mmCIF file of C-alpha atoms and ligand atoms in Angstrom:
data_model
loop_
_atom_site.group_PDB
_atom_site.id
_atom_site.type_symbol
_atom_site.label_atom_id
_atom_site.label_comp_id
_atom_site.label_asym_id
_atom_site.label_seq_id
_atom_site.Cartn_x
_atom_site.Cartn_y
_atom_site.Cartn_z
ATOM 1 C CA MET A 1 0.000 0.000 0.000
ATOM 2 C CA PRO A 2 1.341 3.466 -0.797
ATOM 3 C CA ASP A 3 2.472 5.233 2.322
ATOM 4 C CA LEU A 4 0.068 7.991 3.328
ATOM 5 C CA GLY A 5 1.699 11.328 3.890
ATOM 6 C CA SER A 6 4.835 10.205 2.089
ATOM 7 C CA ARG A 7 6.133 12.254 -0.810
ATOM 8 C CA ARG A 8 8.493 9.471 -1.756
ATOM 9 C CA LEU A 9 6.256 8.204 -4.561
ATOM 10 C CA PHE A 10 6.076 11.595 -6.261
ATOM 11 C CA PRO A 11 9.257 12.494 -8.165
ATOM 12 C CA ALA A 12 8.127 16.096 -8.737
ATOM 13 C CA LEU A 13 7.883 16.547 -4.966
ATOM 14 C CA THR A 14 10.975 14.626 -3.929
ATOM 15 C CA ALA A 15 12.912 16.850 -6.330
ATOM 16 C CA GLU A 16 11.914 19.867 -4.202
ATOM 17 C CA PRO A 17 11.948 18.843 -0.534
ATOM 18 C CA GLU A 18 11.332 22.383 0.720
ATOM 19 C CA LEU A 19 8.196 22.824 -1.377
ATOM 20 C CA SER A 20 4.676 22.431 -0.008
ATOM 21 C CA TYR A 21 2.368 21.752 -2.914
ATOM 22 C CA LEU A 22 -1.154 22.639 -1.787
ATOM 23 C CA ASP A 23 -2.889 22.933 -5.133
ATOM 24 C CA ALA A 24 -4.080 19.386 -5.828
ATOM 25 C CA ALA A 25 -7.519 20.705 -6.738
ATOM 26 C CA SER A 26 -5.953 22.273 -9.839
ATOM 27 C CA GLY A 27 -3.789 19.299 -10.677
ATOM 28 C CA THR A 28 -2.028 16.491 -8.854
ATOM 29 C CA PRO A 29 1.574 15.451 -9.535
ATOM 30 C CA CYS A 30 2.001 11.951 -10.977
ATOM 31 C CA PRO A 31 3.068 9.140 -8.628
ATOM 32 C CA GLU A 32 5.710 6.572 -9.617
ATOM 33 C CA PRO A 33 3.289 3.710 -10.398
ATOM 34 C CA VAL A 34 1.395 5.896 -12.877
ATOM 35 C CA ILE A 35 4.612 7.181 -14.431
ATOM 36 C CA ALA A 36 5.858 3.594 -14.761
ATOM 37 C CA ARG A 37 2.626 2.526 -16.466
ATOM 38 C CA LEU A 38 2.710 5.495 -18.831
ATOM 39 C CA SER A 39 6.325 4.821 -19.644
ATOM 40 C CA ALA A 40 5.618 1.135 -20.360
ATOM 41 C CA GLU A 41 2.792 2.127 -22.660
ATOM 42 C CA LEU A 42 4.945 4.613 -24.543
ATOM 43 C CA ARG A 43 7.852 2.198 -24.805
ATOM 44 C CA GLY A 44 5.680 -0.653 -26.016
ATOM 45 C CA PRO A 45 3.970 -1.192 -29.346
ATOM 46 C CA ALA A 46 1.627 1.756 -28.864
ATOM 47 C CA ALA A 47 -0.172 1.846 -32.179
ATOM 48 C CA ASN A 48 -3.326 3.883 -32.711
ATOM 49 C CA PRO A 49 -5.906 1.862 -30.696
ATOM 50 C CA GLY A 50 -8.276 0.051 -33.051
ATOM 51 C CA ARG A 51 -7.175 2.036 -36.061
ATOM 52 C CA GLY A 52 -6.080 -0.922 -38.156
ATOM 53 C CA GLY A 53 -6.460 -4.677 -37.906
ATOM 54 C CA HIS A 54 -2.887 -5.596 -37.064
ATOM 55 C CA PRO A 55 -1.897 -6.928 -33.638
ATOM 56 C CA TRP A 56 -0.421 -3.655 -32.363
ATOM 57 C CA ALA A 57 -3.647 -1.749 -33.055
ATOM 58 C CA ARG A 58 -5.790 -4.573 -31.662
ATOM 59 C CA ASP A 59 -3.711 -4.877 -28.495
ATOM 60 C CA ALA A 60 -3.712 -1.116 -27.942
ATOM 61 C CA LEU A 61 -7.512 -1.157 -28.215
ATOM 62 C CA ARG A 62 -7.724 -4.062 -25.789
ATOM 63 C CA ARG A 63 -5.687 -2.065 -23.273
ATOM 64 C CA VAL A 64 -8.060 0.892 -23.695
ATOM 65 C CA GLU A 65 -11.055 -1.344 -23.032
ATOM 66 C CA GLU A 66 -9.394 -2.898 -20.003
ATOM 67 C CA SER A 67 -8.715 0.623 -18.746
ATOM 68 C CA ARG A 68 -12.327 1.596 -19.370
ATOM 69 C CA ALA A 69 -13.503 -1.345 -17.274
ATOM 70 C CA ALA A 70 -11.061 -0.444 -14.506
ATOM 71 C CA VAL A 71 -12.089 3.225 -14.456
ATOM 72 C CA ALA A 72 -15.771 2.264 -14.560
ATOM 73 C CA GLY A 73 -15.174 0.029 -11.528
ATOM 74 C CA PHE A 74 -13.437 2.849 -9.717
ATOM 75 C CA LEU A 75 -16.363 5.198 -10.386
ATOM 76 C CA GLY A 76 -18.889 2.602 -9.314
ATOM 77 C CA ALA A 77 -20.532 2.472 -12.744
ATOM 78 C CA ALA A 78 -22.599 -0.616 -13.505
ATOM 79 C CA TYR A 79 -21.109 -1.097 -16.989
ATOM 80 C CA PRO A 80 -17.838 -0.060 -18.657
ATOM 81 C CA ASP A 81 -19.738 1.235 -21.707
ATOM 82 C CA GLU A 82 -21.207 3.971 -19.489
ATOM 83 C CA VAL A 83 -17.777 5.617 -19.349
ATOM 84 C CA ALA A 84 -16.160 7.555 -22.195
ATOM 85 C CA PHE A 85 -12.656 8.975 -22.162
ATOM 86 C CA THR A 86 -12.442 12.732 -22.613
ATOM 87 C CA ARG A 87 -9.828 15.448 -22.371
ATOM 88 C CA GLY A 88 -10.900 16.407 -18.840
ATOM 89 C CA ALA A 89 -14.025 17.450 -17.010
ATOM 90 C CA THR A 90 -14.497 20.585 -19.099
ATOM 91 C CA GLY A 91 -14.606 18.546 -22.299
ATOM 92 C CA ALA A 92 -16.863 15.949 -20.687
ATOM 93 C CA MET A 93 -19.374 18.533 -19.454
ATOM 94 C CA ALA A 94 -19.474 20.325 -22.811
ATOM 95 C CA PHE A 95 -19.991 16.955 -24.511
ATOM 96 C CA ILE A 96 -22.931 16.023 -22.272
ATOM 97 C CA ALA A 97 -24.596 19.423 -22.643
ATOM 98 C CA ASP A 98 -24.093 19.561 -26.418
ATOM 99 C CA ARG A 99 -24.821 15.970 -27.364
ATOM 100 C CA TRP A 100 -27.204 14.705 -24.691
ATOM 101 C CA GLY A 101 -28.914 17.963 -23.661
ATOM 102 C CA PRO A 102 -30.792 18.925 -26.862
ATOM 103 C CA SER A 103 -32.759 15.697 -26.981
ATOM 104 C CA VAL A 104 -34.050 15.873 -23.413
ATOM 105 C CA LEU A 105 -34.924 19.559 -23.835
ATOM 106 C CA ALA A 106 -36.465 19.301 -27.305
ATOM 107 C CA ASN A 107 -39.907 20.219 -25.934
ATOM 108 C CA GLY A 108 -38.638 22.903 -23.583
ATOM 109 C CA GLY A 109 -37.826 22.634 -19.913
ATOM 110 C CA GLU A 110 -35.619 24.105 -17.234
ATOM 111 C CA ILE A 111 -31.997 23.557 -16.383
ATOM 112 C CA LEU A 112 -31.240 24.123 -12.695
ATOM 113 C CA TYR A 113 -27.708 25.314 -12.072
ATOM 114 C CA CYS A 114 -25.713 27.105 -9.400
ATOM 115 C CA PRO A 115 -24.091 30.360 -10.524
ATOM 116 C CA GLY A 116 -21.507 29.842 -7.765
ATOM 117 C CA ASP A 117 -20.154 26.679 -9.417
ATOM 118 C CA HIS A 118 -17.114 26.243 -11.631
ATOM 119 C CA LEU A 119 -17.430 27.950 -15.012
ATOM 120 C CA SER A 120 -16.742 24.641 -16.792
ATOM 121 C CA THR A 121 -19.749 23.156 -15.033
ATOM 122 C CA VAL A 122 -22.103 25.999 -15.683
ATOM 123 C CA ARG A 123 -21.160 27.544 -19.033
ATOM 124 C CA PRO A 124 -22.087 24.639 -21.353
ATOM 125 C CA TRP A 125 -25.618 24.587 -19.912
ATOM 126 C CA LEU A 126 -26.048 28.354 -20.129
ATOM 127 C CA ARG A 127 -24.938 28.214 -23.761
ATOM 128 C CA LEU A 128 -27.414 25.402 -24.404
ATOM 129 C CA ALA A 129 -30.270 27.323 -22.746
ATOM 130 C CA GLU A 130 -29.423 30.330 -24.884
ATOM 131 C CA ARG A 131 -29.334 28.250 -28.081
ATOM 132 C CA MET A 132 -32.662 26.587 -27.259
ATOM 133 C CA ARG A 133 -34.464 29.642 -25.919
ATOM 134 C CA ASP A 134 -36.996 29.614 -28.770
ATOM 135 C CA GLN A 135 -37.891 26.047 -27.845
ATOM 136 C CA GLY A 136 -38.832 27.162 -24.332
ATOM 137 C CA VAL A 137 -35.604 26.192 -22.559
ATOM 138 C CA ARG A 138 -34.596 28.260 -19.531
ATOM 139 C CA ALA A 139 -31.703 28.169 -17.089
ATOM 140 C CA VAL A 140 -32.860 28.630 -13.483
ATOM 141 C CA PRO A 141 -30.300 29.418 -10.770
ATOM 142 C CA TYR A 142 -30.150 28.042 -7.235
ATOM 143 C CA ARG A 143 -28.020 29.479 -4.471
ATOM 144 C CA ARG A 144 -25.084 28.504 -2.314
ATOM 145 C CA ASP A 145 -24.617 30.349 0.959
ATOM 146 C CA ARG A 146 -21.418 32.285 1.613
ATOM 147 C CA LEU A 147 -19.789 29.178 3.101
ATOM 148 C CA GLY A 148 -20.392 27.221 -0.082
ATOM 149 C CA ARG A 149 -23.353 25.105 1.039
ATOM 150 C CA ILE A 150 -26.295 24.680 -1.294
ATOM 151 C CA ASP A 151 -29.342 26.348 0.210
ATOM 152 C CA PRO A 152 -31.968 23.542 0.158
ATOM 153 C CA ASP A 153 -34.861 25.999 0.477
ATOM 154 C CA ASP A 154 -33.674 28.014 -2.463
ATOM 155 C CA PHE A 155 -33.187 24.793 -4.419
ATOM 156 C CA ALA A 156 -36.762 23.745 -3.605
ATOM 157 C CA ARG A 157 -37.991 27.157 -4.783
ATOM 158 C CA ALA A 158 -36.131 26.809 -8.089
ATOM 159 C CA ALA A 159 -37.251 23.216 -8.763
ATOM 160 C CA SER A 160 -40.586 22.431 -10.400
ATOM 161 C CA ASP A 161 -42.232 19.965 -12.741
ATOM 162 C CA ARG A 162 -40.600 21.929 -15.559
ATOM 163 C CA THR A 163 -37.120 20.978 -14.301
ATOM 164 C CA ALA A 164 -35.572 18.683 -16.872
ATOM 165 C CA VAL A 165 -31.914 18.815 -15.817
ATOM 166 C CA VAL A 166 -30.209 19.513 -12.501
ATOM 167 C CA VAL A 167 -26.539 20.440 -12.764
ATOM 168 C CA ALA A 168 -24.708 19.970 -9.473
ATOM 169 C CA THR A 169 -21.165 19.796 -8.117
ATOM 170 C CA ASP A 170 -20.193 16.938 -5.836
ATOM 171 C CA VAL A 171 -17.361 18.796 -4.064
ATOM 172 C CA HIS A 172 -17.029 22.527 -4.567
ATOM 173 C CA ASN A 173 -13.709 23.631 -6.038
ATOM 174 C CA LEU A 174 -13.291 26.635 -3.711
ATOM 175 C CA HIS A 175 -15.149 25.808 -0.497
ATOM 176 C CA GLY A 176 -14.555 22.049 -0.589
ATOM 177 C CA THR A 177 -18.136 21.402 0.571
ATOM 178 C CA TRP A 178 -19.896 18.121 -0.275
ATOM 179 C CA THR A 179 -23.271 18.007 -1.975
ATOM 180 C CA ASP A 180 -25.845 15.607 -0.614
ATOM 181 C CA LEU A 181 -28.156 15.043 -3.558
ATOM 182 C CA ASP A 182 -30.584 13.160 -1.322
ATOM 183 C CA ALA A 183 -31.081 16.312 0.762
ATOM 184 C CA LEU A 184 -32.261 18.303 -2.261
ATOM 185 C CA ALA A 185 -35.843 18.364 -3.522
ATOM 186 C CA ILE A 186 -34.953 17.084 -6.975
ATOM 187 C CA PRO A 187 -38.105 16.511 -9.020
ATOM 188 C CA PRO A 188 -38.458 12.804 -9.914
ATOM 189 C CA SER A 189 -38.545 13.514 -13.640
ATOM 190 C CA ALA A 190 -35.309 15.536 -13.660
ATOM 191 C CA THR A 191 -32.002 14.063 -14.786
ATOM 192 C CA VAL A 192 -29.021 14.984 -12.607
ATOM 193 C CA CYS A 193 -25.614 15.781 -14.065
ATOM 194 C CA LEU A 194 -22.936 15.727 -11.371
ATOM 195 C CA ASP A 195 -19.509 17.312 -11.610
ATOM 196 C CA CYS A 196 -17.205 14.915 -9.764
ATOM 197 C CA SER A 197 -13.978 16.723 -10.695
ATOM 198 C CA GLN A 198 -13.065 17.347 -7.078
ATOM 199 C CA SER A 199 -14.635 14.294 -5.498
ATOM 200 C CA ALA A 200 -13.087 11.564 -7.656
ATOM 201 C CA GLY A 201 -10.058 10.391 -5.734
ATOM 202 C CA ARG A 202 -11.255 12.047 -2.517
ATOM 203 C CA ARG A 203 -14.423 10.163 -1.720
ATOM 204 C CA PRO A 204 -15.859 6.897 -3.010
ATOM 205 C CA LEU A 205 -18.121 7.361 -6.007
ATOM 206 C CA ARG A 206 -20.927 4.883 -6.459
ATOM 207 C CA LEU A 207 -22.409 6.235 -9.643
ATOM 208 C CA ALA A 208 -24.622 3.228 -10.313
ATOM 209 C CA ASP A 209 -26.502 3.940 -7.065
ATOM 210 C CA SER A 210 -26.370 7.703 -7.309
ATOM 211 C CA ARG A 211 -29.273 9.999 -8.143
ATOM 212 C CA ALA A 212 -26.989 11.302 -10.931
ATOM 213 C CA GLU A 213 -27.318 9.532 -14.259
ATOM 214 C CA LEU A 214 -24.676 11.771 -15.807
ATOM 215 C CA ALA A 215 -21.299 12.736 -14.368
ATOM 216 C CA VAL A 216 -17.917 14.142 -15.292
ATOM 217 C CA VAL A 217 -14.478 13.428 -13.838
ATOM 218 C CA SER A 218 -11.120 15.117 -14.199
ATOM 219 C CA GLY A 219 -8.169 12.707 -14.476
ATOM 220 C CA HIS A 220 -5.392 15.166 -13.660
ATOM 221 C CA LYS A 221 -6.883 15.940 -10.254
ATOM 222 C CA MET A 222 -6.711 12.261 -9.268
ATOM 223 C CA PHE A 223 -3.097 11.460 -10.206
ATOM 224 C CA GLY A 224 -3.884 10.702 -13.860
ATOM 225 C CA PRO A 225 -2.034 12.132 -16.856
ATOM 226 C CA PRO A 226 -2.694 15.781 -17.787
ATOM 227 C CA GLY A 227 -5.658 16.344 -20.076
ATOM 228 C CA THR A 228 -7.562 13.188 -19.144
ATOM 229 C CA GLY A 229 -11.049 12.666 -17.788
ATOM 230 C CA THR A 230 -14.284 10.839 -18.315
ATOM 231 C CA ALA A 231 -17.926 11.404 -19.117
ATOM 232 C CA TYR A 232 -20.319 9.005 -17.377
ATOM 233 C CA VAL A 233 -23.724 8.487 -18.951
ATOM 234 C CA ARG A 234 -25.937 5.728 -17.595
ATOM 235 C CA ARG A 235 -27.176 3.238 -20.216
ATOM 236 C CA GLY A 236 -30.774 4.403 -19.893
ATOM 237 C CA GLN A 237 -29.687 7.808 -21.214
ATOM 238 C CA HIS A 238 -27.614 6.606 -24.178
ATOM 239 C CA HIS A 239 -30.458 6.805 -26.695
ATOM 240 C CA ARG A 240 -30.564 10.583 -26.129
ATOM 241 C CA ILE A 241 -26.967 11.124 -27.250
ATOM 242 C CA ALA A 242 -26.573 12.549 -30.740
ATOM 243 C CA VAL A 243 -24.062 10.515 -32.746
ATOM 244 C CA ASP A 244 -22.506 11.823 -35.912
ATOM 245 C CA ARG A 245 -22.257 8.483 -37.687
ATOM 246 C CA ALA A 246 -19.702 9.666 -40.229
ATOM 247 C CA ALA A 247 -17.479 11.145 -37.499
ATOM 248 C CA ALA A 248 -17.896 8.027 -35.358
ATOM 249 C CA ARG A 249 -16.325 6.024 -38.189
ATOM 250 C CA SER A 250 -13.133 8.015 -37.595
ATOM 251 C CA GLY A 251 -12.901 6.376 -34.149
ATOM 252 C CA PRO A 252 -11.697 2.881 -33.248
ATOM 253 C CA ALA A 253 -13.072 0.099 -35.423
ATOM 254 C CA ARG A 254 -15.221 -1.187 -32.597
ATOM 255 C CA HIS A 255 -18.580 -0.136 -31.280
ATOM 256 C CA VAL A 256 -18.727 -0.004 -27.482
ATOM 257 C CA SER A 257 -21.815 2.135 -26.916
ATOM 258 C CA GLN A 258 -23.690 5.101 -28.311
ATOM 259 C CA LEU A 259 -21.875 7.140 -25.681
ATOM 260 C CA THR A 260 -18.387 6.176 -26.806
ATOM 261 C CA ASP A 261 -19.347 6.464 -30.503
ATOM 262 C CA ALA A 262 -20.198 10.105 -29.869
ATOM 263 C CA ALA A 263 -17.596 11.045 -27.261
ATOM 264 C CA GLU A 264 -14.586 9.255 -28.709
ATOM 265 C CA GLU A 265 -14.557 10.431 -32.289
ATOM 266 C CA GLY A 266 -11.116 10.324 -33.857
ATOM 267 C CA SER A 267 -8.046 8.670 -32.397
ATOM 268 C CA LEU A 268 -8.261 7.419 -28.834
ATOM 269 C CA ASP A 269 -5.786 8.620 -26.233
ATOM 270 C CA GLY A 270 -4.665 5.124 -25.331
ATOM 271 C CA VAL A 271 -1.797 6.355 -23.177
ATOM 272 C CA GLY A 272 -4.141 8.638 -21.241
ATOM 273 C CA ALA A 273 -6.617 5.794 -20.741
ATOM 274 C CA VAL A 274 -4.084 3.350 -19.271
ATOM 275 C CA GLY A 275 -2.616 6.160 -17.169
ATOM 276 C CA LEU A 276 -6.021 7.017 -15.747
ATOM 277 C CA ALA A 277 -6.726 3.371 -14.942
ATOM 278 C CA SER A 278 -3.424 3.103 -13.138
ATOM 279 C CA ALA A 279 -4.194 6.309 -11.192
ATOM 280 C CA ALA A 280 -7.473 4.709 -10.100
ATOM 281 C CA ALA A 281 -5.584 1.599 -8.968
ATOM 282 C CA PHE A 282 -3.146 3.807 -7.047
ATOM 283 C CA ILE A 283 -6.021 5.460 -5.163
ATOM 284 C CA ASP A 284 -7.716 2.136 -4.506
ATOM 285 C CA ALA A 285 -4.480 0.828 -3.024
ATOM 286 C CA ILE A 286 -4.379 3.780 -0.625
ATOM 287 C CA GLY A 287 -8.034 3.313 0.282
ATOM 288 C CA LEU A 288 -10.391 6.255 0.227
ATOM 289 C CA ASP A 289 -11.442 5.866 3.858
ATOM 290 C CA HIS A 290 -7.843 5.940 4.918
ATOM 291 C CA LEU A 291 -7.194 8.947 2.671
ATOM 292 C CA GLY A 292 -10.275 10.724 4.029
ATOM 293 C CA ASP A 293 -8.984 10.323 7.597
ATOM 294 C CA HIS A 294 -5.598 11.668 6.537
ATOM 295 C CA LEU A 295 -7.111 14.731 4.818
ATOM 296 C CA THR A 296 -9.418 15.384 7.762
ATOM 297 C CA ARG A 297 -6.448 15.279 10.152
ATOM 298 C CA LEU A 298 -4.493 17.790 8.050
ATOM 299 C CA VAL A 299 -7.441 20.144 7.677
ATOM 300 C CA THR A 300 -8.161 19.962 11.411
ATOM 301 C CA ARG A 301 -4.556 20.824 12.200
ATOM 302 C CA PHE A 302 -4.783 23.751 9.811
ATOM 303 C CA ALA A 303 -8.101 24.969 11.249
ATOM 304 C CA ASP A 304 -6.717 24.774 14.811
ATOM 305 C CA GLY A 305 -3.653 26.798 13.800
ATOM 306 C CA ALA A 306 -5.701 29.240 11.720
ATOM 307 C CA ALA A 307 -7.920 29.978 14.728
ATOM 308 C CA GLN A 308 -4.857 31.560 16.376
ATOM 309 C CA LEU A 309 -4.196 33.841 13.402
ATOM 310 C CA VAL A 310 -5.817 37.232 13.823
ATOM 311 C CA GLY A 311 -7.793 38.261 10.745
ATOM 312 C CA LEU A 312 -8.031 34.828 9.127
ATOM 313 C CA THR A 313 -11.533 33.659 8.241
ATOM 314 C CA LEU A 314 -12.357 30.235 6.876
ATOM 315 C CA LEU A 315 -14.670 30.441 3.878
ATOM 316 C CA GLY A 316 -16.380 27.162 4.613
ATOM 317 C CA PRO A 317 -18.339 25.404 7.325
ATOM 318 C CA PRO A 318 -16.503 24.880 10.634
ATOM 319 C CA VAL A 319 -14.070 21.982 10.443
ATOM 320 C CA ASP A 320 -15.306 19.052 12.460
ATOM 321 C CA ASN A 321 -12.760 16.361 13.184
ATOM 322 C CA ASP A 322 -15.522 13.751 13.251
ATOM 323 C CA ARG A 323 -16.789 14.529 9.774
ATOM 324 C CA MET A 324 -14.781 13.455 6.745
ATOM 325 C CA HIS A 325 -13.317 16.539 5.084
ATOM 326 C CA SER A 326 -12.629 16.833 1.367
ATOM 327 C CA GLY A 327 -9.166 18.289 2.011
ATOM 328 C CA ILE A 328 -10.082 21.410 0.020
ATOM 329 C CA LEU A 329 -10.728 24.664 1.838
ATOM 330 C CA ALA A 330 -10.584 28.390 1.357
ATOM 331 C CA PHE A 331 -9.882 31.319 3.633
ATOM 332 C CA ALA A 332 -9.435 35.081 3.563
ATOM 333 C CA LEU A 333 -6.917 37.193 5.403
ATOM 334 C CA ASP A 334 -8.419 40.457 6.541
ATOM 335 C CA GLY A 335 -7.211 43.408 4.465
ATOM 336 C CA HIS A 336 -5.248 41.271 2.009
ATOM 337 C CA VAL A 337 -5.962 40.454 -1.618
ATOM 338 C CA GLY A 338 -5.760 36.697 -2.222
ATOM 339 C CA ALA A 339 -3.098 37.033 -4.909
ATOM 340 C CA ASP A 340 -0.834 38.915 -2.471
ATOM 341 C CA VAL A 341 -1.202 36.218 0.158
ATOM 342 C CA ALA A 342 -0.446 33.559 -2.465
ATOM 343 C CA PHE A 343 2.633 35.507 -3.492
ATOM 344 C CA VAL A 344 3.993 35.675 0.066
ATOM 345 C CA LEU A 345 3.335 31.946 0.460
ATOM 346 C CA GLU A 346 4.960 31.161 -2.871
ATOM 347 C CA ARG A 347 8.120 32.978 -1.782
ATOM 348 C CA ARG A 348 8.204 30.635 1.194
ATOM 349 C CA GLY A 349 7.738 27.549 -0.971
ATOM 350 C CA VAL A 350 4.009 27.076 -0.371
ATOM 351 C CA TYR A 351 1.944 26.784 -3.555
ATOM 352 C CA VAL A 352 -1.748 27.607 -3.227
ATOM 353 C CA ARG A 353 -4.468 28.961 -5.497
ATOM 354 C CA ALA A 354 -5.752 32.550 -5.610
ATOM 355 C CA GLY A 355 -7.302 34.693 -8.312
ATOM 356 C CA ASP A 356 -10.542 34.003 -10.122
ATOM 357 C CA HIS A 357 -10.862 30.342 -9.012
ATOM 358 C CA CYS A 358 -12.679 29.693 -12.334
ATOM 359 C CA LEU A 359 -15.804 31.160 -10.722
ATOM 360 C CA GLU A 360 -18.026 34.043 -11.705
ATOM 361 C CA GLY A 361 -17.099 36.989 -9.473
ATOM 362 C CA PRO A 362 -15.355 35.248 -6.547
ATOM 363 C CA ARG A 363 -14.177 37.155 -3.460
ATOM 364 C CA GLU A 364 -10.927 38.876 -4.274
ATOM 365 C CA ASP A 365 -9.453 37.846 -0.949
ATOM 366 C CA ALA A 366 -10.179 34.115 -1.294
ATOM 367 C CA VAL A 367 -7.205 31.769 -1.102
ATOM 368 C CA ARG A 368 -7.660 28.034 -1.618
ATOM 369 C CA VAL A 369 -5.535 25.229 -0.279
ATOM 370 C CA SER A 370 -6.058 21.639 -1.317
ATOM 371 C CA PHE A 371 -4.285 18.799 0.454
ATOM 372 C CA HIS A 372 -3.737 15.311 -0.873
ATOM 373 C CA VAL A 373 -2.091 12.039 -0.047
ATOM 374 C CA TYR A 374 1.498 13.362 -0.255
ATOM 375 C CA ASN A 375 0.943 16.227 2.207
ATOM 376 C CA ASP A 376 1.748 15.973 5.877
ATOM 377 C CA GLU A 377 1.956 18.056 9.052
ATOM 378 C CA THR A 378 5.092 19.820 7.807
ATOM 379 C CA ASP A 379 3.098 21.268 4.919
ATOM 380 C CA VAL A 380 0.358 22.479 7.265
ATOM 381 C CA ASP A 381 2.874 24.115 9.597
ATOM 382 C CA ARG A 382 4.730 25.745 6.707
ATOM 383 C CA LEU A 383 1.423 27.135 5.480
ATOM 384 C CA LEU A 384 0.545 28.499 8.912
ATOM 385 C CA GLN A 385 3.961 30.118 9.290
ATOM 386 C CA GLY A 386 3.607 31.658 5.837
ATOM 387 C CA LEU A 387 0.199 33.020 6.725
ATOM 388 C CA ALA A 388 1.507 34.528 9.945
ATOM 389 C CA ALA A 389 4.159 36.279 7.839
ATOM 390 C CA ALA A 390 1.571 37.439 5.293
ATOM 391 C CA ALA A 391 -0.668 38.780 8.073
ATOM 392 C CA GLU A 392 2.160 40.928 9.367
ATOM 393 C CA ARG A 393 2.582 42.644 5.986
ATOM 394 C CA ASN A 394 0.224 45.567 5.964
HETATM 395 C C1 PLP B 401 -15.494 21.597 -10.023
HETATM 396 C C2 PLP B 401 -14.670 21.594 -11.281
HETATM 397 N N1 PLP B 401 -15.256 21.322 -12.461
HETATM 398 C C3 PLP B 401 -14.565 21.286 -13.608
HETATM 399 C C4 PLP B 401 -13.217 21.545 -13.645
HETATM 400 C C5 PLP B 401 -12.475 21.488 -14.930
HETATM 401 O O1 PLP B 401 -11.718 20.304 -14.964
HETATM 402 P P1 PLP B 401 -10.698 19.981 -16.119
HETATM 403 O O2 PLP B 401 -9.420 20.633 -15.742
HETATM 404 O O3 PLP B 401 -10.574 18.484 -16.091
HETATM 405 O O4 PLP B 401 -11.239 20.449 -17.390
HETATM 406 C C6 PLP B 401 -12.558 21.852 -12.441
HETATM 407 C C7 PLP B 401 -11.132 22.191 -12.465
HETATM 408 O O5 PLP B 401 -10.627 22.903 -11.628
HETATM 409 C C8 PLP B 401 -13.302 21.868 -11.235
HETATM 410 O O6 PLP B 401 -12.721 22.156 -10.065
#
């Protein structure tokens, strides 16, 4: 089992022992097992998967399909053909909105979305609503409170029998808050599309049992290769996906499902697929319960230290040691712009995220830290020391 809290499996981190990388929610470094798998794939007979009948092409396609099955298992999907490889969560969400959305909304209907969610989550649906306005399609917002929790009453107000699609985020990219779909008054007829970019690799996903029939995942936030991800569409929704038959013929010479025909036009990223499967195996070997305890411990240590820092406010619900934390949290330092705080931290070897956070109009003072398996108490303490130094600069 990989050693929790150990950087030893991450060459990018062992190369810089004084660095505290606290930006996993943007992208995780690659661990040795994933690098080894990628390297083996690149060194081997990596022909274009399925593009040709010779053994190299056939074997490359077989490895893609094995990876699909492995990733589907990791996501808790019932069938591998419910998972398509994409270039990340942004590409997956745009695919679902563009190719699945028009059919379900053909006779009008409402798309519920949260304006406080990641732009990649929200924008494809707003564009779709705009394109289909004449057909009676509308985008209806629901609110998060200032700590990043969905307001269930506001959600209930926004939902109605006109709701066709609910777009939701499993773990918020700034606040790190979980979404409990079961606590929301989702109309029975609505289809839920869940952004799992920040939850995959942080909490177990059981998509087959979830209220969400559609989901997107980002591979490079869960130790996979850059520019990888998946779109999950449950079988019962496949008939709604628009396939461009001519374009689908440019894909691998093998039909997996209507989903993959549409989402995997052109050459498959076979290297990305095997890399993502090996990232999933890496996380499974750690164990998500074990990882959750580790992240909760680090966040609790940070929250305890932050409580001693004058002017620091957590931009999320109070940290509770008994409740599993996502490992992602945000804070503001009174009187300081987030980018300035990030700069001071960067000078001390602590990498965090500030700026627009890929949100519409975020607080200028918001700074996000996101812990993962390779972080330990030293990183937390370095962060706290950096923040004490930043607080003194006025
Ligand atoms: C909640 C959320 N959705 C979508 C994305 C976009 O993911 P990707 O980089 O895979 O396109 C991110 C990335 O930060 C995210 O945090």
